[in-house]
Coordinates of C-alpha atoms and ligand atoms in Angstrom, one line a residue:
X159 CA -23.6 -11.4 12.7
X160 CA -21.0 -12.3 9.3
X161 CA -17.5 -10.9 9.5
X162 CA -16.7 -9.0 6.4
X163 CA -14.5 -10.1 4.1
X164 CA -11.3 -7.9 3.6
X165 CA -8.6 -8.2 1.3
X166 CA -5.4 -7.2 0.9
X167 CA -4.4 -6.5 -2.4
X168 CA 0.4 -7.6 -3.1
X169 CA 1.3 -5.2 -6.0
X170 CA 4.8 -8.0 -7.2
X171 CA 7.7 -7.0 -9.3
X172 CA 10.6 -9.2 -8.1
X173 CA 9.7 -9.9 -4.5
X174 CA 10.3 -13.7 -4.7
X175 CA 12.5 -14.7 -1.5
X176 CA 9.4 -11.8 0.2
X177 CA 5.7 -12.7 -0.8
X178 CA 6.3 -16.3 0.8
X179 CA 7.0 -14.8 4.0
X180 CA 4.5 -11.7 4.1
X181 CA 1.6 -14.1 3.0
X182 CA 2.3 -16.5 5.7
X183 CA 2.6 -13.6 8.4
X184 CA -0.8 -11.3 6.9
X185 CA -2.9 -15.3 7.3
X186 CA -2.2 -16.0 10.6
X187 CA -2.4 -12.9 11.8
X188 CA -6.1 -12.2 10.1
X189 CA -9.0 -11.4 12.4
X190 CA -11.5 -11.6 9.8
X191 CA -11.8 -13.6 6.7
X192 CA -9.5 -12.4 5.3
X193 CA -8.4 -13.1 0.9
X194 CA -4.7 -12.5 -0.3
X195 CA -4.8 -11.3 -3.5
X196 CA -1.6 -11.1 -5.8
X197 CA -1.1 -8.4 -8.5
X198 CA 1.8 -9.6 -9.8
X199 CA 2.6 -8.1 -13.4
X200 CA 4.8 -11.6 -14.7
X201 CA 7.9 -11.3 -12.7
X202 CA 11.1 -12.6 -13.7
X203 CA 12.7 -14.5 -11.4
X204 CA 9.4 -16.2 -10.2
X205 CA 7.1 -14.9 -7.9
X206 CA 4.2 -15.8 -9.8
X207 CA 5.2 -19.4 -8.9
X208 CA 5.8 -19.2 -5.4
X209 CA 2.0 -17.5 -5.1
X210 CA 0.5 -20.0 -6.5
X211 CA 2.4 -23.4 -4.6
X212 CA 1.4 -21.2 -1.8
X213 CA -2.2 -20.6 -3.5
X214 CA -2.0 -25.5 -3.3
X215 CA -1.0 -24.9 0.1
X216 CA -3.3 -22.5 1.7
X217 CA -7.2 -23.4 -0.9
X218 CA -9.5 -25.0 0.5
X219 CA -12.5 -25.9 -2.3
X220 CA -14.3 -24.2 0.5
X221 CA -12.1 -21.4 1.4
X222 CA -10.1 -19.2 -1.2
X223 CA -7.5 -18.1 1.0
X224 CA -4.7 -17.1 -1.5
X225 CA -5.0 -15.9 -5.1
X226 CA -2.8 -14.7 -8.1
X227 CA -2.7 -11.6 -11.6
X228 CA -0.8 -11.3 -12.9
X229 CA -0.8 -9.3 -16.0
X230 CA 1.9 -10.3 -18.9
X231 CA 2.0 -6.7 -21.3
X232 CA 1.4 -4.4 -18.5
X233 CA 3.3 -2.7 -15.9
X234 CA 3.6 -0.1 -13.0
X235 CA 2.2 -0.1 -9.4
X236 CA -0.9 2.2 -9.3
X237 CA -2.3 0.0 -11.9
X238 CA -1.6 -2.7 -9.9
X239 CA -2.8 -1.0 -7.0
X240 CA -6.7 -0.1 -8.3
X241 CA -6.1 -3.7 -10.2
X242 CA -6.7 -5.6 -7.4
X243 CA -9.2 -3.3 -5.5
X244 CA -11.5 -3.7 -8.3
X245 CA -11.2 -7.0 -8.7
X246 CA -11.3 -7.1 -4.4
X247 CA -14.5 -5.5 -4.4
X248 CA -16.1 -6.3 -8.1
X249 CA -15.0 -10.2 -8.0
X250 CA -14.7 -10.8 -4.5
X251 CA -16.8 -8.8 -2.5
X252 CA -15.0 -7.4 -0.4
X253 CA -15.8 -4.7 2.4
X254 CA -12.7 -3.4 3.3
X255 CA -9.5 -3.3 1.2
X256 CA -5.7 -3.3 2.3
X257 CA -2.3 -2.8 0.7
X258 CA 1.1 -2.2 1.2
X259 CA 4.7 -2.6 0.1
X260 CA 6.1 -6.5 -0.2
X261 CA 8.9 -6.2 1.2
X262 CA 8.5 -7.0 5.0
X263 CA 9.1 -3.0 4.9
X264 CA 5.6 -3.3 6.7
X265 CA 5.3 -6.0 9.3
X266 CA 2.1 -7.7 8.6
X267 CA 0.9 -8.2 12.3
X268 CA 0.2 -4.5 11.7
X269 CA -1.7 -5.3 8.6
X270 CA -4.8 -5.9 11.2
X271 CA -4.6 -2.8 13.8
X272 CA -5.3 -0.9 10.5
X273 CA -8.6 -2.9 9.7
X274 CA -9.8 -3.0 13.1
X275 CA -9.7 1.7 12.8
X276 CA -12.1 1.1 9.9
X277 CA -14.3 -2.4 11.7
X278 CA -14.8 0.9 14.9
X279 CA -15.4 2.8 11.5
X280 CA -13.5 4.9 9.8
X281 CA -13.4 5.4 6.6
X282 CA -9.6 4.2 6.1
X283 CA -6.4 3.7 7.7
X284 CA -3.1 4.9 6.5
X285 CA -0.1 3.1 8.4
X286 CA 2.1 6.0 9.8
X287 CA 5.9 6.5 10.0
X288 CA 5.7 10.2 11.3
X289 CA 3.1 10.5 14.6
X290 CA 3.8 9.1 17.9
X291 CA 4.6 5.3 18.3
X292 CA 5.7 4.9 14.3
X293 CA 9.2 5.7 12.7
X294 CA 11.2 4.8 9.9
X295 CA 14.4 2.4 10.3
X296 CA 14.4 2.0 6.7
X297 CA 15.4 4.2 5.1
X298 CA 19.0 6.3 5.5
X299 CA 19.7 10.2 6.4
X300 CA 19.0 11.0 2.5
X301 CA 14.9 9.0 1.5
X302 CA 14.5 9.7 5.2
X303 CA 15.4 14.3 5.1
X304 CA 13.8 13.8 1.2
X305 CA 10.1 11.9 2.7
X306 CA 10.1 13.8 5.8
X307 CA 10.0 17.6 3.3
X308 CA 7.6 16.6 1.0
X309 CA 4.9 15.1 4.6
X310 CA 6.4 18.5 6.1
X311 CA 4.4 20.5 3.0
X312 CA 1.8 17.6 2.0
X313 CA 0.7 18.6 6.3
X314 CA 0.4 22.2 5.1
X315 CA -0.2 22.5 2.1
X316 CA -3.1 19.5 2.2
X317 CA -4.0 18.9 5.3
X318 CA -2.9 19.2 8.8
X319 CA -5.4 15.6 9.6
X320 CA -1.9 13.7 8.6
X321 CA 1.4 13.1 9.1
X322 CA 2.6 11.0 6.8
X323 CA 1.1 11.4 3.2
X324 CA 3.4 9.1 1.4
X325 CA 2.4 5.9 3.3
X326 CA 1.5 3.4 0.7
X327 CA 0.2 1.4 4.1
X328 CA -4.0 1.5 4.2
X329 CA -6.9 0.0 4.9
X330 CA -9.9 1.7 2.8
X331 CA -13.8 0.7 3.5
X332 CA -14.9 -0.1 -0.4
X333 CA -17.9 2.6 -1.5
X334 CA -14.7 5.1 -0.6
X335 CA -12.4 3.0 -2.8
X336 CA -15.3 2.9 -5.4
X337 CA -15.5 6.5 -5.3
X338 CA -12.0 8.1 -5.0
X339 CA -9.7 6.3 -7.3
X340 CA -6.1 5.7 -8.0
X341 CA -4.5 8.7 -10.3
X342 CA -1.1 9.0 -10.6
X343 CA 2.0 6.3 -11.6
X344 CA 3.8 5.7 -7.7
X345 CA 3.8 7.6 -4.4
X346 CA 1.5 10.3 -5.6
X347 CA -1.0 7.9 -6.0
X348 CA -1.0 7.7 -2.3
X349 CA -1.0 11.7 -2.2
X350 CA -3.4 12.0 -4.1
X351 CA -6.8 9.8 -2.6
X352 CA -5.7 10.9 0.4
X353 CA -6.1 14.8 0.2
X354 CA -9.2 13.5 -2.0
X355 CA -9.6 11.7 0.8
X356 CA -9.9 14.7 3.1
X357 CA -11.9 17.0 0.6
X358 CA -14.5 14.1 0.2
X359 CA -15.0 14.3 4.3
X360 CA -14.0 11.2 4.6
X361 CA -12.7 9.3 8.1
X362 CA -8.9 9.3 7.9
X363 CA -7.0 8.0 10.4
X364 CA -3.2 7.9 11.0
X365 CA -1.8 4.2 12.5
X366 CA 1.6 4.5 13.7
X367 CA 4.1 1.3 12.5
X368 CA 7.4 1.3 12.3
X369 CA 8.6 0.7 8.7
X370 CA 11.9 -2.3 8.6
X371 CA 14.7 -2.3 6.2
X372 CA 13.3 -4.8 3.2
X373 CA 14.2 -7.9 3.6
X374 CA 15.9 -9.6 0.8
X375 CA 15.4 -7.6 -3.2
X376 CA 16.0 -4.5 -4.9
X377 CA 14.1 -1.2 -3.9
X378 CA 12.6 0.1 -6.9
X379 CA 12.4 2.8 -6.2
X380 CA 15.5 5.2 -5.1
X381 CA 19.2 3.0 -5.5
X382 CA 20.2 7.5 -5.4
X383 CA 20.0 11.0 -5.8
X384 CA 18.5 11.4 -8.7
X385 CA 16.1 8.1 -9.0
X386 CA 14.3 9.9 -5.7
X387 CA 14.3 13.7 -7.5
X388 CA 12.6 12.8 -10.4
X389 CA 10.0 10.5 -8.0
X390 CA 9.9 13.9 -5.7
X391 CA 9.1 15.4 -8.9
X392 CA 5.7 14.3 -9.2
X393 CA 5.0 14.0 -4.9
X394 CA 5.8 18.0 -5.2
X395 CA 3.8 18.2 -8.7
X396 CA 0.8 16.2 -6.8
X397 CA 0.6 18.4 -3.4
X398 CA 1.0 22.2 -5.3
X399 CA -2.7 20.2 -7.2
X400 CA -3.9 20.0 -3.4
X401 CA -2.6 22.8 -1.9
X402 CA -5.7 24.6 -0.5
Ligands
LIG740 N1 2.4 -5.5 -9.6 C1 3.5 -4.5 -9.6 N2 4.7 -3.8 -7.9 C2 5.4 -3.3 -8.5 C3 5.8 -2.3 -9.3 N3 6.9 -1.3 -8.5 C4 6.8 -1.5 -8.1 N4 6.1 -2.3 -7.4 C5 5.6 -3.5 -5.5 O1 5.7 -2.2 -4.7 C6 5.9 -2.0 -3.5 C7 6.9 -1.2 -3.8 O2 8.1 -1.4 -3.8 P1 9.5 -0.7 -3.6 O3 11.2 -2.0 -4.3 O4 9.9 -1.6 -2.3 O5 10.1 0.2 -3.3 P2 9.1 1.7 -2.6 O6 9.3 0.7 -0.8 O7 9.3 2.5 -3.6 O8 11.6 1.8 -2.1 P3 11.7 1.3 -0.8 O9 11.7 2.1 0.2 O10 12.9 2.1 -1.5 O11 11.9 -0.1 -0.6 C8 6.5 -3.7 -3.9 O12 5.8 -4.8 -3.5 C9 7.3 -4.2 -5.0 O13 7.4 -5.4 -5.4 C10 5.2 -2.8 -10.9 O14 6.1 -1.8 -12.3 N5 4.4 -3.7 -10.5
LIG741 MG1 9.5 -0.9 0.0

């Protein structure tokens, strides 16, 4: 029996120093036929050019392993991931789609651990910092505490089945992603997706992973408390909307 195509969608904005090692790592650890699809919002730092170099290095006339979807005049994390999911399934026929941050905080060696859980029968696997074996050694006390509070509230109000609702490190089967489209601007899309998947009865499993510090470049989320509070407000609103 032929193995299913897995596509990893990589949303990037100014990840020039990270995207090359990330793509190399994903392809080196792949356990099935694997396509890497970078969705770059025309990053001024030249991330797209690095991806083009990777395409020249890894693609052959027989096999495409790396692709670039360059969006011009459009920006946003959630819409970038959704555009990648649509291309992965509709254009390239992926059976499983995974996605992750591109700052190397989510180790590429962990992608196959998520894929394996889906191959074994789950509809969705979620990289989790908050189950035994997982950890967050990337963030300071303030960011970790806020994340802990948000996730504790989500666990309490949405479902006790999950611990890391703001993961952003996901592998899922195509039918689930065709039924549940991403909603929201930034990290709250993940709370929303997991909440709706659990409610619809999909089998969702957490896989522990250790979130490590960003390799290079700048964070787009939080440099100060105000940034976190602005984003946190949307997270809280999403949890409240999905409460049992
Ligand atoms: N295509 C696209 N990607 C984005 C956009 N904003 C952020 N990203 C990517 O989304 C991922 C997460 O961004 P990060 O800056 O790591 O933010 P974060 O993980 O929420 O914050 P930290 O915890 O501080 O790392 C990275 O791969 C970014 O390059 C965007 O507007 N468009
Ligand atoms: Mg990050």
